[in-house]
PDB file of C-alpha atoms in Angstrom:
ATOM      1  CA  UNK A   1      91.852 139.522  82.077  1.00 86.00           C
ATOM      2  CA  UNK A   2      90.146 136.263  82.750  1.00 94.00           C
ATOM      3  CA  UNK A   3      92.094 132.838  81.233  1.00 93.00           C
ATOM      4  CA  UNK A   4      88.595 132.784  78.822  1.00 94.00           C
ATOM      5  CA  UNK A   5      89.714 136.314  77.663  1.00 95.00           C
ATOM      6  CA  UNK A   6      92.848 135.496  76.579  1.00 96.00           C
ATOM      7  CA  UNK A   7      91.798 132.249  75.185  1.00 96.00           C
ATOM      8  CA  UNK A   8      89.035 134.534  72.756  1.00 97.00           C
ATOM      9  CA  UNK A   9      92.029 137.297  72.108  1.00 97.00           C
ATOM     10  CA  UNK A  10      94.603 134.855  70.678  1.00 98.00           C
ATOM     11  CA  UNK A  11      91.772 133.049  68.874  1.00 98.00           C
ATOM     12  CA  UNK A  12      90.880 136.604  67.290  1.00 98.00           C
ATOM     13  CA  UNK A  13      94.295 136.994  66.542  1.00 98.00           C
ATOM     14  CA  UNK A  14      94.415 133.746  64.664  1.00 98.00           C
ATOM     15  CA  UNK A  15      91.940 134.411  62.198  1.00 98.00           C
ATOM     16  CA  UNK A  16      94.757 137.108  60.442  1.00 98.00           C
ATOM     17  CA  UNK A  17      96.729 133.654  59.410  1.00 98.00           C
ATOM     18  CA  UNK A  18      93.657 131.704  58.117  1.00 98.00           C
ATOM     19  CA  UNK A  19      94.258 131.788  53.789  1.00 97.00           C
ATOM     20  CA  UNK A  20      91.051 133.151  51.978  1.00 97.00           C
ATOM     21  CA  UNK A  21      89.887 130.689  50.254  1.00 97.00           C
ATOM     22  CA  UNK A  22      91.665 127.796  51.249  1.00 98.00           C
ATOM     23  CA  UNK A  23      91.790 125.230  53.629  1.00 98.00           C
ATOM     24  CA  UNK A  24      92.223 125.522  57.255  1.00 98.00           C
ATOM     25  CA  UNK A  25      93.537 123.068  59.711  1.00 98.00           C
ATOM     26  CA  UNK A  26      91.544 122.987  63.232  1.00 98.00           C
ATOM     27  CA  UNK A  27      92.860 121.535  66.761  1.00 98.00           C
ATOM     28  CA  UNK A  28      91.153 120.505  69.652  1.00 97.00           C
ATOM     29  CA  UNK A  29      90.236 121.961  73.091  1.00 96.00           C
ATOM     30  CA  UNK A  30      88.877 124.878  74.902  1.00 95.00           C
ATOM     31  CA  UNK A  31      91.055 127.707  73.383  1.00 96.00           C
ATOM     32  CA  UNK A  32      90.523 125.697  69.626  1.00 97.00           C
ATOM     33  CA  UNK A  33      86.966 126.261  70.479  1.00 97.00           C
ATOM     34  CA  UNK A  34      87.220 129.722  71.125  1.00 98.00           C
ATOM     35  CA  UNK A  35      88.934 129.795  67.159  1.00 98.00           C
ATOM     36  CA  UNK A  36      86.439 127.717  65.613  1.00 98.00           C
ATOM     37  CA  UNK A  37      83.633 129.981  67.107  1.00 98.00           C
ATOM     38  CA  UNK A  38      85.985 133.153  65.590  1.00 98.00           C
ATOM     39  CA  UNK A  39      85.853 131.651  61.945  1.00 98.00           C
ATOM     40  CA  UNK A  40      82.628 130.838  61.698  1.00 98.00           C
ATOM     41  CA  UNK A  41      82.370 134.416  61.027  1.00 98.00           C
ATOM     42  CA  UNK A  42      84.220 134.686  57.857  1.00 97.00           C
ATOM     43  CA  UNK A  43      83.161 131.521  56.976  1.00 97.00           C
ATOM     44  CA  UNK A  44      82.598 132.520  53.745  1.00 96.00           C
ATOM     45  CA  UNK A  45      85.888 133.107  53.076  1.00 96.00           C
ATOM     46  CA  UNK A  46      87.239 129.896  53.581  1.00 97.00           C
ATOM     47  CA  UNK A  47      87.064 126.583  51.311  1.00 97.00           C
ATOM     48  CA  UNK A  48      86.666 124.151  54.199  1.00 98.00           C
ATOM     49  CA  UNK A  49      88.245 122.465  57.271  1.00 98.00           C
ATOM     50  CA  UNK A  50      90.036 119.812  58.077  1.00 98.00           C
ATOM     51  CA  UNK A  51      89.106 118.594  61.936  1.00 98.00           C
ATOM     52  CA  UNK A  52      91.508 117.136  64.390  1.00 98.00           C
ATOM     53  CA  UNK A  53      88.752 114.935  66.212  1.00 98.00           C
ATOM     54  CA  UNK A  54      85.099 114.020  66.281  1.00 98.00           C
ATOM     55  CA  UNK A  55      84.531 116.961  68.247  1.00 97.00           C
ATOM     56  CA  UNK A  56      85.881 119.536  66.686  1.00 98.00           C
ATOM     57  CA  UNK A  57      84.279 118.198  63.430  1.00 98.00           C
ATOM     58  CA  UNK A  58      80.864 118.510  65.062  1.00 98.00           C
ATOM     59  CA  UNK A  59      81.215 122.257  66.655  1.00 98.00           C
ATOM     60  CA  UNK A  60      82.852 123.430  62.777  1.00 98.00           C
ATOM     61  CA  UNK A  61      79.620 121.558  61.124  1.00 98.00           C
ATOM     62  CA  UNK A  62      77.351 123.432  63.629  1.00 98.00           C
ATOM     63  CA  UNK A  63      78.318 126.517  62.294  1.00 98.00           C
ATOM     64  CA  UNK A  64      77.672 125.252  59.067  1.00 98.00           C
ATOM     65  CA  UNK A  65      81.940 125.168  57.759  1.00 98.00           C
ATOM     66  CA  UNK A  66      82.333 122.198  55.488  1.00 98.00           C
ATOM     67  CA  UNK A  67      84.907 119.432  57.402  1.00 98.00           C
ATOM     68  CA  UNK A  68      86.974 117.365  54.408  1.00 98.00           C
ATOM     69  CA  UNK A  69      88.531 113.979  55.336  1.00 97.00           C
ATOM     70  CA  UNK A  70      92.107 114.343  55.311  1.00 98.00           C
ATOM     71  CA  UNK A  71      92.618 111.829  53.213  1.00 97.00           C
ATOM     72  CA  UNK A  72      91.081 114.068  50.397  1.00 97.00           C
ATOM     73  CA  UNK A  73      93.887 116.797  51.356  1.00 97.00           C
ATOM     74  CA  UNK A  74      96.980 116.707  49.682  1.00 94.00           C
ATOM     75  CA  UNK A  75      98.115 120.116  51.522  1.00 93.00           C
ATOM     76  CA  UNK A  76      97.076 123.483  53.443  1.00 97.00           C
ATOM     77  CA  UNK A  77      98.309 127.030  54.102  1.00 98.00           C
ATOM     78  CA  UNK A  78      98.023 126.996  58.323  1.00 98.00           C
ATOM     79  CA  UNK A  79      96.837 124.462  61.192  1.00 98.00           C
ATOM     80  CA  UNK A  80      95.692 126.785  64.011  1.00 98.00           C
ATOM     81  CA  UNK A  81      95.313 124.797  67.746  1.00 98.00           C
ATOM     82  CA  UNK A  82      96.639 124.990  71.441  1.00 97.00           C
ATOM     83  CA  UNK A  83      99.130 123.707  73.836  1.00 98.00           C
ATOM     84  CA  UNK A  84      99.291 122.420  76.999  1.00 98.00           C
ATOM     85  CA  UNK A  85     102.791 123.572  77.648  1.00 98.00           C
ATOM     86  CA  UNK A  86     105.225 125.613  74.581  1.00 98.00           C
ATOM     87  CA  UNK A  87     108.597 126.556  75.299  1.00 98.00           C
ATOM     88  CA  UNK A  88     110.750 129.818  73.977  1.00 96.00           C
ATOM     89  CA  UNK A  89     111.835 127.729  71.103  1.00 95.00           C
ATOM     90  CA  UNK A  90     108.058 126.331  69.819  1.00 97.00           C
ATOM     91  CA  UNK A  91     108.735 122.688  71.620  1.00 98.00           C
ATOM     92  CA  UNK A  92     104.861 121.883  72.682  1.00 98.00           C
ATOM     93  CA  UNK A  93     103.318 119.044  75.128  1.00 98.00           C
ATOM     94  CA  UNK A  94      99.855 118.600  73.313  1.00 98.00           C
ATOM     95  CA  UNK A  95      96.689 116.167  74.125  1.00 98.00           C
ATOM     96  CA  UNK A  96      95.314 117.346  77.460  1.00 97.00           C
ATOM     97  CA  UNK A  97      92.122 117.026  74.906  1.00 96.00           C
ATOM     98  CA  UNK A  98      92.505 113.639  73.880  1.00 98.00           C
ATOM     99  CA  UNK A  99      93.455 114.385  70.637  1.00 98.00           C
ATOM    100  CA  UNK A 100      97.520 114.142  69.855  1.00 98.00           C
ATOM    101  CA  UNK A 101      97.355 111.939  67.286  1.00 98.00           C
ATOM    102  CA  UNK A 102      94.749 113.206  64.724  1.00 98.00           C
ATOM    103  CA  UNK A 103      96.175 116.687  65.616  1.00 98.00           C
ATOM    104  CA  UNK A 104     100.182 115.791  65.012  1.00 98.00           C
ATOM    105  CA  UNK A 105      98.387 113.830  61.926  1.00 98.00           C
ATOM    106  CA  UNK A 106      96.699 117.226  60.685  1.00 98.00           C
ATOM    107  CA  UNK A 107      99.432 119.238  61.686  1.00 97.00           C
ATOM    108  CA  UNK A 108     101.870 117.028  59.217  1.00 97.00           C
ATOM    109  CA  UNK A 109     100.029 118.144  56.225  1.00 97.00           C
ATOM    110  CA  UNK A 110     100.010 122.074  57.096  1.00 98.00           C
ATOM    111  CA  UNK A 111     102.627 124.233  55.963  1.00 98.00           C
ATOM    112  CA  UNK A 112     102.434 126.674  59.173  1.00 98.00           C
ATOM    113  CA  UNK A 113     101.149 125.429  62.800  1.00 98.00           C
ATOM    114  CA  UNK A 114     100.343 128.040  64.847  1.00 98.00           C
ATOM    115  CA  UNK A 115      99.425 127.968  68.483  1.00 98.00           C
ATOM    116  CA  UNK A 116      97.381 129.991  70.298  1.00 98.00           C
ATOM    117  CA  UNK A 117      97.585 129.388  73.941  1.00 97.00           C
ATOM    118  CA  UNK A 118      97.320 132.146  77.071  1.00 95.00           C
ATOM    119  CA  UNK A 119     100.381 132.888  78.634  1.00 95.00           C
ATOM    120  CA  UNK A 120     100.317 130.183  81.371  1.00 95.00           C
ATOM    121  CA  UNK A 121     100.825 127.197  79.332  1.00 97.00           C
ATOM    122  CA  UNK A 122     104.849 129.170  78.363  1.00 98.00           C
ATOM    123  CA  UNK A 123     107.347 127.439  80.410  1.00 98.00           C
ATOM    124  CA  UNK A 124     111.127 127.233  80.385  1.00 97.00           C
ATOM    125  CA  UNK A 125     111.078 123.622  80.349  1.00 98.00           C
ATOM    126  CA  UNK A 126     108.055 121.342  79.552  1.00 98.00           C
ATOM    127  CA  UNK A 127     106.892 118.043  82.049  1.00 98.00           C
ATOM    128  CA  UNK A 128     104.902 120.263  84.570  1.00 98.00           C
ATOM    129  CA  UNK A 129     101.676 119.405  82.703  1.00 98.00           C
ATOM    130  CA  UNK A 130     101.528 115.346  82.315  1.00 98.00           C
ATOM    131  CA  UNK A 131     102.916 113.705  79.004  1.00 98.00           C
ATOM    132  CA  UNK A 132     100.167 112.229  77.299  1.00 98.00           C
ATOM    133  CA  UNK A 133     101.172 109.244  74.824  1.00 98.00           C
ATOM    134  CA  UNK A 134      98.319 107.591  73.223  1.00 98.00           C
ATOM    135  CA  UNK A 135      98.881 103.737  73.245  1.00 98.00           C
ATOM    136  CA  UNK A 136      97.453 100.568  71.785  1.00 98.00           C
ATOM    137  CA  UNK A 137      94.708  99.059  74.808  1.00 98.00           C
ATOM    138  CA  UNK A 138      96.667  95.479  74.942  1.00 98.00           C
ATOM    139  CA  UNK A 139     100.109  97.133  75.924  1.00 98.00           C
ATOM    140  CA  UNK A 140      99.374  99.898  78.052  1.00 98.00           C
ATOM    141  CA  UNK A 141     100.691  98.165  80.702  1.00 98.00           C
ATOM    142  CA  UNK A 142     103.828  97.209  79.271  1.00 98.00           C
ATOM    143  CA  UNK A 143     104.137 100.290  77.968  1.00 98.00           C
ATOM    144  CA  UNK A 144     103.822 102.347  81.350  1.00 98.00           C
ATOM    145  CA  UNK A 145     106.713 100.192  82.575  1.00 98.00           C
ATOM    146  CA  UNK A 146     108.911 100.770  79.881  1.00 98.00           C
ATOM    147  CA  UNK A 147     107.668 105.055  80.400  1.00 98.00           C
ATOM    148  CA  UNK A 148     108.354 104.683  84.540  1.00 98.00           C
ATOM    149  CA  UNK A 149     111.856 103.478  83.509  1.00 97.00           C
ATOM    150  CA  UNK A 150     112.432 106.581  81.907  1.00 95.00           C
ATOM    151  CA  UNK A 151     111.999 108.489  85.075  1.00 94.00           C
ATOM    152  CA  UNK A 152     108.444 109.884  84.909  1.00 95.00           C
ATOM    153  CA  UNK A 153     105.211 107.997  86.655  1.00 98.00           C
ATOM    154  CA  UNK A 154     102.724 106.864  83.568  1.00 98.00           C
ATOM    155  CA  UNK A 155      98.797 106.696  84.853  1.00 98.00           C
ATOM    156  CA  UNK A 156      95.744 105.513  82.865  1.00 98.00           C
ATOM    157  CA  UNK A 157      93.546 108.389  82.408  1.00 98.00           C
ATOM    158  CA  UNK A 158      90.202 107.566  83.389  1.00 98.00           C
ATOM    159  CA  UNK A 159      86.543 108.836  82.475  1.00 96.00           C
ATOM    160  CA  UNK A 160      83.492 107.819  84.888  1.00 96.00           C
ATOM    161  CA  UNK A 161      85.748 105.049  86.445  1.00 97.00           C
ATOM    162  CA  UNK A 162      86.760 103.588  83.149  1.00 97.00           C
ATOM    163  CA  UNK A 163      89.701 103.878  81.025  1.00 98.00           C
ATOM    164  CA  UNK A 164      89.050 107.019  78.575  1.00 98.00           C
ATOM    165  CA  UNK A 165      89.019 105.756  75.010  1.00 98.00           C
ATOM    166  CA  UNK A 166      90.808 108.194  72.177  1.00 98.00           C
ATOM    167  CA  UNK A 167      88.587 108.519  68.832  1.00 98.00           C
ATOM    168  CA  UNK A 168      90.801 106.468  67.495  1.00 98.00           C
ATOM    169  CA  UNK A 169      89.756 103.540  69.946  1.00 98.00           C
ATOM    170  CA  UNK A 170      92.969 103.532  72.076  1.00 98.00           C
ATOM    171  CA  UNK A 171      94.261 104.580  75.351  1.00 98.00           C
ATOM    172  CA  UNK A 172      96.158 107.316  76.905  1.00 98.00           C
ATOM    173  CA  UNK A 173      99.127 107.180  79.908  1.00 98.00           C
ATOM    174  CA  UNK A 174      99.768 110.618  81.113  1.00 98.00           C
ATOM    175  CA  UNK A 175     103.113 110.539  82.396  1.00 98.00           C
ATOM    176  CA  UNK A 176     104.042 112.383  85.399  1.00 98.00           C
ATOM    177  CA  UNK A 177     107.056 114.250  87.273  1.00 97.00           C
ATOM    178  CA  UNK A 178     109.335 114.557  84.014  1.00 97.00           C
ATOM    179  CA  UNK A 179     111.449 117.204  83.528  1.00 97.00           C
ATOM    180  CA  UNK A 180     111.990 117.011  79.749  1.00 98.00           C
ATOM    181  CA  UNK A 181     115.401 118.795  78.862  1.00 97.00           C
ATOM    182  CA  UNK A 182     115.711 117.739  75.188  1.00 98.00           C
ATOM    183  CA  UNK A 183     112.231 117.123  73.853  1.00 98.00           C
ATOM    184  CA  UNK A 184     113.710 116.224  70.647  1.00 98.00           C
ATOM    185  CA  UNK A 185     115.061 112.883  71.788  1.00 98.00           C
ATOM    186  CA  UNK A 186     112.597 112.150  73.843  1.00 98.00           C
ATOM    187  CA  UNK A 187     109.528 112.492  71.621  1.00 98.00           C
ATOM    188  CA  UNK A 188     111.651 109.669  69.103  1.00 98.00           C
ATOM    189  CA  UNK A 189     112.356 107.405  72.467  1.00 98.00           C
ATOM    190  CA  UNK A 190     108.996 107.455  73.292  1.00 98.00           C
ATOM    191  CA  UNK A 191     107.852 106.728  69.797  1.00 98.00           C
ATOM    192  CA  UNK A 192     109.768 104.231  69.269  1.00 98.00           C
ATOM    193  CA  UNK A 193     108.675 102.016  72.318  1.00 98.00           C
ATOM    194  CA  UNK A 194     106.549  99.225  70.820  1.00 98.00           C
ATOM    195  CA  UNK A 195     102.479  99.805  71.532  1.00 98.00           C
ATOM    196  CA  UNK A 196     103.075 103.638  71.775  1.00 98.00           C
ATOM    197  CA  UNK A 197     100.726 104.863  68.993  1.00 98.00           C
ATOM    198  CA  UNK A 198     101.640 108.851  69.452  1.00 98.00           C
ATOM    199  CA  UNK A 199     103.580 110.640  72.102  1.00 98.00           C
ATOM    200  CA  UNK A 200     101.573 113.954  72.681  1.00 98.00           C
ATOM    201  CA  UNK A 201     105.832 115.742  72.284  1.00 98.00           C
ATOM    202  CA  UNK A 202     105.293 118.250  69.315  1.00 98.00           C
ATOM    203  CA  UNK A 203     109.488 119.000  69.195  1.00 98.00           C
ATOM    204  CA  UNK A 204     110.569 117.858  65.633  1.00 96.00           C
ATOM    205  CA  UNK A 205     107.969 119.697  64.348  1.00 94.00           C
ATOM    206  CA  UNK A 206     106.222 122.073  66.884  1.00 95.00           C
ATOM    207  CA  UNK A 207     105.144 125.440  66.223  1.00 97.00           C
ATOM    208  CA  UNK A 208     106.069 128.009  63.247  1.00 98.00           C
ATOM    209  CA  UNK A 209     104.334 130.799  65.495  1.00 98.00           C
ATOM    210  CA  UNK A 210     103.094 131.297  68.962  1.00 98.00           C
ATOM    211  CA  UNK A 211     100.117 133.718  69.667  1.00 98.00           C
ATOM    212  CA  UNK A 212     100.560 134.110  73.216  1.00 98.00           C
ATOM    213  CA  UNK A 213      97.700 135.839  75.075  1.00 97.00           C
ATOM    214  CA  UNK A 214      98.661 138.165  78.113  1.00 96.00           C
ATOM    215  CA  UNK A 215      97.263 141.117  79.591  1.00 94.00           C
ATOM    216  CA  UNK A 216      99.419 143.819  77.873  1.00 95.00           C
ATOM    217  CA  UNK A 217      97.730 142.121  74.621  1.00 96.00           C
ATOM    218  CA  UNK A 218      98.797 139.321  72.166  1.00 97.00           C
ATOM    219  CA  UNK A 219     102.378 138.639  71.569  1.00 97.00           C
ATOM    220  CA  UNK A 220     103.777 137.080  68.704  1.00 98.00           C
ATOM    221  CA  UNK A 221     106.545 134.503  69.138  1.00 97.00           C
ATOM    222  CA  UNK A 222     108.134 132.987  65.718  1.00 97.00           C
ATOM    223  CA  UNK A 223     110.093 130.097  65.645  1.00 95.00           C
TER     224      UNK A 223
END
């Protein structure tokens, strides 16, 4: 099976969790996509959507799914996205898309987060894939200091030569070569560095379930 194919079976797969007639949480990314593209076909069934960026907003309003602000959500059954990297134990490395903060934001109010990712992005230890950590424009450098003293290398991601801007109007520093043995700790470290908006570590509260595409079918992992 091609990586698209197991991206579109774990999407299927999610639509079991989505609540009829409630609200439904929605990430970001290619295998989010694939999800969004999945409920638009029992859209009927579902009250509305809460988006974790611009873009996802647009593609759920395109298939005609009302998007609420989350600020007019005081709670929903299940927030259904990706990872970049999930561990055995639900620990997750999110933002490849750009998106950690509205989706850890989203995520917050959900009472289940379930990923859907192929089975690639399950690792024993997460750092392979770059750390993204979302920061505020006038400290990035300061900030990638303070992250290349922790042991990784932190590099402005770039778009057409220029720094990529989040929707939120900030930066991101993917951090490279870490080898991240206790998530835990270091999502709060990282967080806790001044200018660092969102560290794209989902470890205090990653996943509730893992729908893991491979090609002897979908496997479920529960944390």
């Amino acid at each position: 099976m091609t990586q698209d194919e197991l991206k579109l079976a774990v999407a299927q797969a999610a639509i079991a969790y989505v609540v009829e007639g409630e609200i439904v949480g929605v990430g970001t990314g290619s295998t989010a996509n694939f999800f969004i593209d999945e409920l638009a076909k029992i859209k009927h069934k579902v009250k509305a959507a809460v988006a974790s960026s611009e873009a996802t907003a647009e593609r759920l309003r395109g298939h005609g799914i009302t998007v609420l602000d989350l600020n007019d959500v005081s709670s929903m059954p299940v927030y259904i996205d990706g990872a970049d990297e999930i561990t055995p134990h639900g620990a997750m490395i999110k933002g490849g898309g750009a998106a950690l903060t509205r989706e850890k934001i989203v995520a917050s109010v959900a009472e289940k987060f379930i990923c859907i990712a192929d089975g690639s992005k399950l690792v024993e230890m997460l750092g392979k894939f770059p750390l993204p950590v979302e920061v505020i424009p006038m400290s990035h450098a300061v900030v990638a200091r303070k992250l290349n003293a922790i042991g990784g290398e932190a590099r402005l991601r770039l778009k057409d030569g220029k720094p990529l801007l989040t929707d939120n109007g900030n930066m991101i520093l993917d951090v490279h070569g870490l080898q991240i043995a206790d998530p835990v700790t270091l999502e709060a470290e990282i967080n806790n560095i001044v200018g660092v908006v969102t560290v794209g570590l989902f470890a205090r509260h990653g996943a509730n379930v893992c729908l893991l595409g491979t090609p002897e079918g979908v496997k479920t992992l529960t944390f």
